[in-house]
CSV table of C-alpha atoms and ligand atoms in Angstrom, one decimal:
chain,number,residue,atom,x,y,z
A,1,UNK,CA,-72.2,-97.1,-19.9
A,2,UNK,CA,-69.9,-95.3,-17.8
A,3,UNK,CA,-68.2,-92.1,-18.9
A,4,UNK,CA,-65.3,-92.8,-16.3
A,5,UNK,CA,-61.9,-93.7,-17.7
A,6,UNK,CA,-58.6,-93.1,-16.6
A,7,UNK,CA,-57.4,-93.5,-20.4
A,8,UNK,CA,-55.2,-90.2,-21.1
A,9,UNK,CA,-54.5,-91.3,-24.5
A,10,UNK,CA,-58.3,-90.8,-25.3
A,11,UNK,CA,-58.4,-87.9,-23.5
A,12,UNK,CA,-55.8,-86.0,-25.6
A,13,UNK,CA,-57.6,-87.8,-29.0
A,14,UNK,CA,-61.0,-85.8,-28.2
A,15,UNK,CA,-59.4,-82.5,-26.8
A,16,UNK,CA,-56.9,-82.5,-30.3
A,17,UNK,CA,-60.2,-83.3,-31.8
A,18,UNK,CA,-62.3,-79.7,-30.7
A,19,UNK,CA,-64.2,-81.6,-28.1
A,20,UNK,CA,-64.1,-81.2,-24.3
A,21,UNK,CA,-63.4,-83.5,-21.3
A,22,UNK,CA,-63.8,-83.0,-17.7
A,23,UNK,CA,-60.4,-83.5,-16.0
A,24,UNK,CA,-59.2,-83.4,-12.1
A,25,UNK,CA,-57.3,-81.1,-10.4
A,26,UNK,CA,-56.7,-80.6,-6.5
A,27,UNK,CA,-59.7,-78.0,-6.1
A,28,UNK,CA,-62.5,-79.7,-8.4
A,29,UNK,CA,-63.2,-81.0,-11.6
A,30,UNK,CA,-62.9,-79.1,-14.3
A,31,UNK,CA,-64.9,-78.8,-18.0
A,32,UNK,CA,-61.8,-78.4,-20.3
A,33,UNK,CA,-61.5,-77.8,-23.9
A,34,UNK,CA,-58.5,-76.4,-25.7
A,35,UNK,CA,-58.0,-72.6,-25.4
A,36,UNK,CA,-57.8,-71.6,-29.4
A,37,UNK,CA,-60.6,-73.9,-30.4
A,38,UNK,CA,-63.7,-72.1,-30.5
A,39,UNK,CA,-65.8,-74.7,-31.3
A,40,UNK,CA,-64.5,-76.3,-28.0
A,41,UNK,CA,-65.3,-73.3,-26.4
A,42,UNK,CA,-68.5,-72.8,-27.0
A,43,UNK,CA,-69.4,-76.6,-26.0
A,44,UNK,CA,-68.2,-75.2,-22.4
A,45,UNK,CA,-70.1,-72.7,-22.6
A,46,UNK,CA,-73.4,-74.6,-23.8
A,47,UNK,CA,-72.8,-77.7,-21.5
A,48,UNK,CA,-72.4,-75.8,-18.6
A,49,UNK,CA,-75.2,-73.3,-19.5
A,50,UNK,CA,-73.1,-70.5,-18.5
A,51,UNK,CA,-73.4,-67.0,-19.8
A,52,UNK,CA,-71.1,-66.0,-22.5
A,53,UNK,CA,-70.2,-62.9,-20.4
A,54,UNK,CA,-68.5,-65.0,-17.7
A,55,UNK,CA,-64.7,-65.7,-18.7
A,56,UNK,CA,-63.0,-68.8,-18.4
A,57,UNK,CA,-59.1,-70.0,-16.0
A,58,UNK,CA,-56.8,-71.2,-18.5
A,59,UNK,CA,-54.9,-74.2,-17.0
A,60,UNK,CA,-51.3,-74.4,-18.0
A,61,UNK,CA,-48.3,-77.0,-16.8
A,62,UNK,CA,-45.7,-74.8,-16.6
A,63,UNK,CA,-44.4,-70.7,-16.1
A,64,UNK,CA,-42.9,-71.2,-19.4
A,65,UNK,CA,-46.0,-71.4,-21.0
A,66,UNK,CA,-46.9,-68.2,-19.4
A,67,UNK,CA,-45.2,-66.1,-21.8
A,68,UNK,CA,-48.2,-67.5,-24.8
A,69,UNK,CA,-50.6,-66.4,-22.1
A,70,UNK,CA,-50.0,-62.9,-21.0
A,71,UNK,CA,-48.0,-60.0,-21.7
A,72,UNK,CA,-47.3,-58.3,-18.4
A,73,UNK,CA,-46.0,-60.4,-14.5
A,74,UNK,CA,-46.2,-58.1,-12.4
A,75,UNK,CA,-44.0,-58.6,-8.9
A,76,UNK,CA,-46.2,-59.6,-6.7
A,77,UNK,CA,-47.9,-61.7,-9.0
A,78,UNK,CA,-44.4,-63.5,-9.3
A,79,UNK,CA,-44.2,-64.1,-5.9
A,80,UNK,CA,-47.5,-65.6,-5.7
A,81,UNK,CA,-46.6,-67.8,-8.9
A,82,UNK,CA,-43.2,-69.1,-7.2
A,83,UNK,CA,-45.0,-69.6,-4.0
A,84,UNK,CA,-48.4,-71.4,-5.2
A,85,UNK,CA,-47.8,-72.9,-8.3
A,86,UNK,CA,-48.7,-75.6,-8.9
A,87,UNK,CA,-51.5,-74.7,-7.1
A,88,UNK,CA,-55.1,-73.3,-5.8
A,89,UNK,CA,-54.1,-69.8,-6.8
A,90,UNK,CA,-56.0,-68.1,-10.3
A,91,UNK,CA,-54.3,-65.1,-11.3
A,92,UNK,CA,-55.8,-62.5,-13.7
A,93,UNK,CA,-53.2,-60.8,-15.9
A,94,UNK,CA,-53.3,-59.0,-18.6
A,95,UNK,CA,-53.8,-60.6,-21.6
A,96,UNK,CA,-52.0,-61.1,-25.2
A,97,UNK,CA,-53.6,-60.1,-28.0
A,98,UNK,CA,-53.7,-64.1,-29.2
A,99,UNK,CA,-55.8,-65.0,-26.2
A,100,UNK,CA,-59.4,-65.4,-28.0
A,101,UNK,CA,-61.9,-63.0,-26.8
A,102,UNK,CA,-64.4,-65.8,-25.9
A,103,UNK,CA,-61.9,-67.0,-23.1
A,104,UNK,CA,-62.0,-63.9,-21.2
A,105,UNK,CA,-65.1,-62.5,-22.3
A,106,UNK,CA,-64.0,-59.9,-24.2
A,107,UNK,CA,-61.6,-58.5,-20.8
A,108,UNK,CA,-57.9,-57.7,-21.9
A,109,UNK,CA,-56.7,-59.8,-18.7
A,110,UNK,CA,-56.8,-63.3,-18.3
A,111,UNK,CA,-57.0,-65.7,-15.5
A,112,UNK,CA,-54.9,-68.5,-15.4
A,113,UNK,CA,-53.3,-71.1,-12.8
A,114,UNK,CA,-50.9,-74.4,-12.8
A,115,UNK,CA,-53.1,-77.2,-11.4
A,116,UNK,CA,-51.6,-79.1,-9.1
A,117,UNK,CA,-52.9,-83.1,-10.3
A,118,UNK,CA,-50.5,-85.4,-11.7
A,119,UNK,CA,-52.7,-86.7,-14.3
A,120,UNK,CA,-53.8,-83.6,-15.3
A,121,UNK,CA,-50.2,-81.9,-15.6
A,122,UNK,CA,-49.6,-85.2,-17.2
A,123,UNK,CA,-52.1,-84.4,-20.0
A,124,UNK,CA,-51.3,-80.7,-20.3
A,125,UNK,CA,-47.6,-81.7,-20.8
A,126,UNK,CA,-48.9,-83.9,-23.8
A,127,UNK,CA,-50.5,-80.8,-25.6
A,128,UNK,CA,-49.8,-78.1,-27.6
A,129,UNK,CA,-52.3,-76.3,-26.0
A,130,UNK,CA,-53.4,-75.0,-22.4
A,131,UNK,CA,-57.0,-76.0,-21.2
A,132,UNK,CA,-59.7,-73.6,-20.5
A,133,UNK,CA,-61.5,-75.5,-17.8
A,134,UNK,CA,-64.6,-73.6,-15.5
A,135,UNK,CA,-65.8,-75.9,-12.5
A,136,UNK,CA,-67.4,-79.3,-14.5
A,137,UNK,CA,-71.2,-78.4,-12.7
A,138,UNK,CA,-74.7,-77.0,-14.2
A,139,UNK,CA,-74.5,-72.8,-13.9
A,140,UNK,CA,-75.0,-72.3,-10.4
A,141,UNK,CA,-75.1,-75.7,-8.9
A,142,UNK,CA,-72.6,-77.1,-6.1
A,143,UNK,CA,-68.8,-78.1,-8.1
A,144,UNK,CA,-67.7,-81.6,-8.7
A,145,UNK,CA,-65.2,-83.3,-6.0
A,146,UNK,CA,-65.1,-86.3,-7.7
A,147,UNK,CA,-65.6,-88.0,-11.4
A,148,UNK,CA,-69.3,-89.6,-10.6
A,149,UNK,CA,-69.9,-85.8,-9.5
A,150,UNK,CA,-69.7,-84.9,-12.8
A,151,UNK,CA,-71.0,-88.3,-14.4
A,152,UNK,CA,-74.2,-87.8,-13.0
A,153,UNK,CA,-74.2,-83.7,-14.6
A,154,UNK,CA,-73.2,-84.7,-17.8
A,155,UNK,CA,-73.0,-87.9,-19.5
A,156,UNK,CA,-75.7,-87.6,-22.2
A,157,UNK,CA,-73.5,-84.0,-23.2
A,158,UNK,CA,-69.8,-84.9,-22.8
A,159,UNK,CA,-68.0,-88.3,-23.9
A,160,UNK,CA,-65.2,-88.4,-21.0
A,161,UNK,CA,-64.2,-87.9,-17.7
A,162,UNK,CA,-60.9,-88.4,-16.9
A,163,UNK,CA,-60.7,-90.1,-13.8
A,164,UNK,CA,-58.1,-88.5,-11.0
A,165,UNK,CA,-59.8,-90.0,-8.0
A,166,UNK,CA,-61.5,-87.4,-4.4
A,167,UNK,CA,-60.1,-83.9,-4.9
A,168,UNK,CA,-58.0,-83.4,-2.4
A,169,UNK,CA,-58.4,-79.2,-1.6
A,170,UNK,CA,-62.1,-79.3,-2.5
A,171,UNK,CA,-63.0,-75.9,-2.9
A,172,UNK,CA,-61.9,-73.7,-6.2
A,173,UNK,CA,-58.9,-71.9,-6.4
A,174,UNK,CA,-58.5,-68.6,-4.2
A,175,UNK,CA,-58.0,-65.8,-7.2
A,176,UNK,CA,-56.1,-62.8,-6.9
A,177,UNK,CA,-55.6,-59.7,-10.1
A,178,UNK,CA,-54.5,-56.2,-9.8
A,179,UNK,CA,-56.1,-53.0,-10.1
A,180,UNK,CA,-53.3,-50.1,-10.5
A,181,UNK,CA,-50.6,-52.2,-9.9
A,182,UNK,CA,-52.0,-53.1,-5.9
A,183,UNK,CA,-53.4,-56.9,-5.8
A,184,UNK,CA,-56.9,-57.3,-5.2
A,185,UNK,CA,-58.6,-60.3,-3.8
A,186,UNK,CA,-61.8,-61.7,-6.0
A,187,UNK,CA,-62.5,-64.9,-4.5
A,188,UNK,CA,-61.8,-66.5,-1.4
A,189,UNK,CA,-60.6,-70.4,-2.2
A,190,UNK,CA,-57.9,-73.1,-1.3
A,191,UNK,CA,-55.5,-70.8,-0.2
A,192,UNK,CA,-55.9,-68.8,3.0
A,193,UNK,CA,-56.0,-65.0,3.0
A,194,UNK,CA,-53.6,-65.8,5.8
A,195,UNK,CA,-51.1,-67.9,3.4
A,196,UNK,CA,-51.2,-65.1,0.9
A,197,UNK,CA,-50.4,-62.0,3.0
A,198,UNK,CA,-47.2,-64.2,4.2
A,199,UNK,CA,-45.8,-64.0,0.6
A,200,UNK,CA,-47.2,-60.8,-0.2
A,201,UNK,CA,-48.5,-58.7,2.5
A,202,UNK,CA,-52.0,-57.0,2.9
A,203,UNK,CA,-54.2,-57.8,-0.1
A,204,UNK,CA,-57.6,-56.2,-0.7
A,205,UNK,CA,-60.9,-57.7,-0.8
A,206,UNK,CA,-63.6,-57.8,-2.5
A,207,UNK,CA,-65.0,-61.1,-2.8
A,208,UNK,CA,-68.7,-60.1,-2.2
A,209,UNK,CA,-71.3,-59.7,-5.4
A,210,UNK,CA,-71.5,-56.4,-4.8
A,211,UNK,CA,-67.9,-55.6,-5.2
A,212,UNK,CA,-66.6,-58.1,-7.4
A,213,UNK,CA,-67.7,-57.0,-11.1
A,214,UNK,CA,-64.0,-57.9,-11.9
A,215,UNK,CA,-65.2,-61.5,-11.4
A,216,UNK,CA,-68.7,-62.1,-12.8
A,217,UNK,CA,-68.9,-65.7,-11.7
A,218,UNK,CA,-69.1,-64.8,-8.2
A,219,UNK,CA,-72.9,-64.0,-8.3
A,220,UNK,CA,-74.6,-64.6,-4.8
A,221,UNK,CA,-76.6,-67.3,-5.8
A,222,UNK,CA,-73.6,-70.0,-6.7
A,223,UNK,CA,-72.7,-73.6,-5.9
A,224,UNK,CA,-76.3,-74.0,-4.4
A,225,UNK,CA,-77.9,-77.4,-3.9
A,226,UNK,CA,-81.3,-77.8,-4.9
A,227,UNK,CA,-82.8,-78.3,-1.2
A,228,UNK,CA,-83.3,-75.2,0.7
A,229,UNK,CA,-80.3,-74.5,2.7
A,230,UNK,CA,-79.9,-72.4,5.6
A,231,UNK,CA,-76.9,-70.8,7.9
A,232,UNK,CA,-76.6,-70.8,11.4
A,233,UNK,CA,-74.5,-71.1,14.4
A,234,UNK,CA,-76.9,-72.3,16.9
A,235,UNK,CA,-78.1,-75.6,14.5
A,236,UNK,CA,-79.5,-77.4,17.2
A,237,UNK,CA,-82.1,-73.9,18.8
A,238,UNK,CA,-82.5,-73.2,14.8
A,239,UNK,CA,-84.1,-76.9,13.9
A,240,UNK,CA,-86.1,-76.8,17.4
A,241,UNK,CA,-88.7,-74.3,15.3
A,242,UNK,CA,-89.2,-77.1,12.2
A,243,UNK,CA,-89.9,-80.2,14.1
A,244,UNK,CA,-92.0,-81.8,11.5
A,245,UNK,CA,-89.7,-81.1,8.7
A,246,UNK,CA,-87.0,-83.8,6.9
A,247,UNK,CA,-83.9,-81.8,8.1
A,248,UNK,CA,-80.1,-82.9,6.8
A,249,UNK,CA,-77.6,-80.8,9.5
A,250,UNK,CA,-74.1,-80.3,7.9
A,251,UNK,CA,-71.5,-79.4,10.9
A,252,UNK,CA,-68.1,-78.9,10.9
A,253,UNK,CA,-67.0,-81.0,13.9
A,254,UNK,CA,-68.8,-82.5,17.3
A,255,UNK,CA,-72.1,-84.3,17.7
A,256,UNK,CA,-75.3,-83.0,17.8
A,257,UNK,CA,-78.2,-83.8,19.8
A,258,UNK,CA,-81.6,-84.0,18.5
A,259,UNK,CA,-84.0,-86.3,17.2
A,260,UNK,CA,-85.5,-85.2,14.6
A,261,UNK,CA,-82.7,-85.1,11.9
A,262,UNK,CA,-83.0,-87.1,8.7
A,263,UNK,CA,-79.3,-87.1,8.1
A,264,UNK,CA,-76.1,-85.4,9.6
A,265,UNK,CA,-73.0,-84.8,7.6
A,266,UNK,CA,-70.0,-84.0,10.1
A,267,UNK,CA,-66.8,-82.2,7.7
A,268,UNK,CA,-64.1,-83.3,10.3
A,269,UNK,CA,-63.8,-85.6,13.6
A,270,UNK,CA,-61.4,-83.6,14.5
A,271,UNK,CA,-61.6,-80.0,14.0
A,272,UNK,CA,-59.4,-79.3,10.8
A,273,UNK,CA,-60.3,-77.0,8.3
A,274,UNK,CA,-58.5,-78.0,5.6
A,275,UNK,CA,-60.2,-81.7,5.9
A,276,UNK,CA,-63.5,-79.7,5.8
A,277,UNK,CA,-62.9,-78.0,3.1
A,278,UNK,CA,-62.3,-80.9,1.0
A,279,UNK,CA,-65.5,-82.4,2.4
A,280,UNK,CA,-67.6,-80.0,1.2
A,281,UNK,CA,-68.8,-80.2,-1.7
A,282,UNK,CA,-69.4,-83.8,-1.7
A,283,UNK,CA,-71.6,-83.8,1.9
A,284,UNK,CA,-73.7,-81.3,0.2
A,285,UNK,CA,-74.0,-84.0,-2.9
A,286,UNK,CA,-75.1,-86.1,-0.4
A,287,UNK,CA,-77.2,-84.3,1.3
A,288,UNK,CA,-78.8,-82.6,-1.9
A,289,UNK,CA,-80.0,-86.4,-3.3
A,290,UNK,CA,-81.7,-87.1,0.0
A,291,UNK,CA,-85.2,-85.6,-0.6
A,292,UNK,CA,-84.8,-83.2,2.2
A,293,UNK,CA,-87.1,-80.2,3.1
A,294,UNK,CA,-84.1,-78.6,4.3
A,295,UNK,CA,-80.3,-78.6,4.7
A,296,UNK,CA,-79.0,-76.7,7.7
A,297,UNK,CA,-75.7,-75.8,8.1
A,298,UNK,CA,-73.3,-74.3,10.6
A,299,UNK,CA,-71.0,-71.6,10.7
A,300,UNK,CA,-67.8,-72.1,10.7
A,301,UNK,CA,-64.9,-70.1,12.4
A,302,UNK,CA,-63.8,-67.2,10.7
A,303,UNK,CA,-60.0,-67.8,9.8
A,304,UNK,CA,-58.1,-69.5,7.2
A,305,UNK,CA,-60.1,-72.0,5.3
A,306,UNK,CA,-63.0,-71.2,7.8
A,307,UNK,CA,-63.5,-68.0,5.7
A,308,UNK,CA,-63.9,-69.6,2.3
A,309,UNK,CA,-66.3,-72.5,3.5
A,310,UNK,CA,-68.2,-70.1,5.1
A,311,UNK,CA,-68.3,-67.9,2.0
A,312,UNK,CA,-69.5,-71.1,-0.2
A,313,UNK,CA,-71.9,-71.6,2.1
A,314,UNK,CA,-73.4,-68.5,2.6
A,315,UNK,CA,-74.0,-68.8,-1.6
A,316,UNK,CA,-75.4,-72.1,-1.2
A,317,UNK,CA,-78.0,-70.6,1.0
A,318,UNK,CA,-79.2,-67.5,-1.5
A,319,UNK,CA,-82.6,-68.6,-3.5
B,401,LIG,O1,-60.3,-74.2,-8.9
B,401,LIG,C1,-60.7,-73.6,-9.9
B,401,LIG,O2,-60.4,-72.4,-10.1
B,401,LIG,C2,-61.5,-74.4,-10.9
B,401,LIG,C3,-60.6,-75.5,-11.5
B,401,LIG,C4,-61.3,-76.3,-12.5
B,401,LIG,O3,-59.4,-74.9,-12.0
B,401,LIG,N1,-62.1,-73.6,-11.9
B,401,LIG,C5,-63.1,-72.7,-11.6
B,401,LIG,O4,-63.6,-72.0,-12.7
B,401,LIG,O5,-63.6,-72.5,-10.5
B,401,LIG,P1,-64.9,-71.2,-12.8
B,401,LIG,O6,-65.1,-70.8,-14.2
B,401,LIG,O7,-66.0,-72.0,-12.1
B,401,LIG,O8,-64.6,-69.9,-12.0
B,401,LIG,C6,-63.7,-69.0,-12.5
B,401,LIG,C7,-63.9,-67.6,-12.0
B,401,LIG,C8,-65.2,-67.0,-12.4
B,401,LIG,O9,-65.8,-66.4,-11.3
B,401,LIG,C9,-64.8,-66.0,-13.4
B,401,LIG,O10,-65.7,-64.9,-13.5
B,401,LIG,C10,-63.5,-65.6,-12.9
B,401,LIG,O11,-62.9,-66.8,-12.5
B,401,LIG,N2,-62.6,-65.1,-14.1
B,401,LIG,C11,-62.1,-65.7,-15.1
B,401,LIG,N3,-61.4,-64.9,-15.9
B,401,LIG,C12,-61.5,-63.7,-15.4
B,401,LIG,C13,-61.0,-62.4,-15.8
B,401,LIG,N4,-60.3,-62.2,-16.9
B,401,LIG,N5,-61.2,-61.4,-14.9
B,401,LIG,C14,-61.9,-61.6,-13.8
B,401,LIG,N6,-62.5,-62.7,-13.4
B,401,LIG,C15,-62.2,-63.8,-14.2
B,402,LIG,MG1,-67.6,-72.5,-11.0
């Protein structure tokens, strides 16, 4: 029996009930439970099987609700609100004292964002209470794009997901906090470094493990598929040296031209970024189910939403 329903009325009857439901937005789906429910909470948590230590984006419909959430907007992080929301942008501000310590894992900020879906700013606006929602996969497997994404992850743990159709940005939302008042990058996502230096000019960076302990979801190894994946830019030299393996090629644009490729997964006909992006995720699904020995991908240029696929994909290849 599917889990699938586009029933909002239900939806709202099992959130207002301490249970969670996986709901749309424009980057993926998300696991969402109500923010001052801890029972709720923790079903994220153990669903997901995702360390208590890793916080969780509170989804809100409105600036308004804002003021419940944090206790300090800085500028900049104003400018980014009025230019993004609703939006792919996660802020991380600091936090009011009513903001349960299992949402932001004991931090004193707190990320949050405005989704841009209309069913889910639909549902928000029939709560009294904003959603924590983390991406609606396994710990460290590849995000959901789309509701039978998430079907297949969790319908013997979660009773609904609320159906909003393809997400249309496909890759999570770009999130930005501040350290002494200057705004830091912590991961690249659906919105360009590019679009954010227009609104606020140069923004530091530190996506990478290494330097990122303000966001301890972006370990290396993250949104991987289960097949062995590999990076390249030459794809067609790089699968010359495996010719008896069952290779799946993902590439951004063009042909290719070899023969022994089980599958090929091409992101856009015609060379946009922003249709790759939301491609993604799913071609990896599809990939991943195939019974490959390997998925090899190709680099993609290094600008605008190049730069985020490219860092999703460089995760997807860590083992
Ligand atoms: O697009 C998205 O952001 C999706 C949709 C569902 O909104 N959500 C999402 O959530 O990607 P999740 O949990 O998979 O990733 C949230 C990231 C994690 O890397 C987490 O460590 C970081 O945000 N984060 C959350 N709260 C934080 C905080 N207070 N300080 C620093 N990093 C934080
Ligand atoms: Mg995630």
């Amino acid at each position: 029996m599917t889990i699938i329903s586009k029933d909002i009325t239900k939806a709202i009857t099992i959130l207002n009930n301490e249970d969670v439901v996986a709901i749309p937005t424009e980057t993926v789906y998300g696991l969402a439970g109500n923010i001052y429910s801890e029972k709720a909470i923790r079903k994220i948590f153990e669903v997901k099987q995702r360390p208590l230590f890793n916080p969780l984006i509170v989804h809100i419909h409105s600036i308004d609700q804002l003021q419940d959430i944090v206790s300090e907007f800085p500028e900049k992080a104003q400018l980014l609100a009025k230019a993004f929301w609703p939006g792919s942008l996660t802020l991380i501000l600091k936090k009011k004292p009513t903001i349960p310590d299992l949402i932001t894992a004991g931090k004193d900020s707190v990320a949050v964002r405005i989704p841009n879906h209309p069913v889910t700013l639909n549902l928000l606006q029939q709560l009294s209470f904003p959603l924590a929602a983390p991406s609606a996969n396994p710990f460290n497997r590849i995000s959901p794009t789309n509701a039978s994404h998430v079907e297949d992850y969790f319908k013997d743990t979660i009773k609904m997901v609320l159906e909003g159709g393809a997400c249309t940005n496909g890759i999570e939302s770009t999130i930005i906090g501040f350290e002494n008042d200057q705004p830091i990058l912590y991961r690249l996502g659906s919105i360009s470094i590019e679009e954010i230096t227009n609104v606020i000019g140069e923004i530091q960076i530190k996506n990478k493990k290494e330097t990122a302990p303000n966001a301890p979801g972006m370990l290396a190894k993250h949104y991987a598929p289960k097949t062995r994946t590999y990076l390249t830019t030459e794809v067609e030299n790089f699968i010359k040296d495996y010719p008896d393996k069952k290779i799946g090629v993902l590439k951004f644009t063009g042909d290719i031209n070899a023969s022994n490729i089980e599958h090929v997964e091409i992101l856009s006909e015609t060379g946009g970024l922003k249709e790759a992006a939301s491609k993604l995720y799913s071609s990896l699904h599809k990939l991943d189910i195939l019974n490959l020995d390997m998925i090899v991908a190709e680099v993609f240029p290094d600008f605008g939403l190049g730069k985020s696929i490219n860092d999703r994909l460089e995760r997807a290849t860590k083992i």
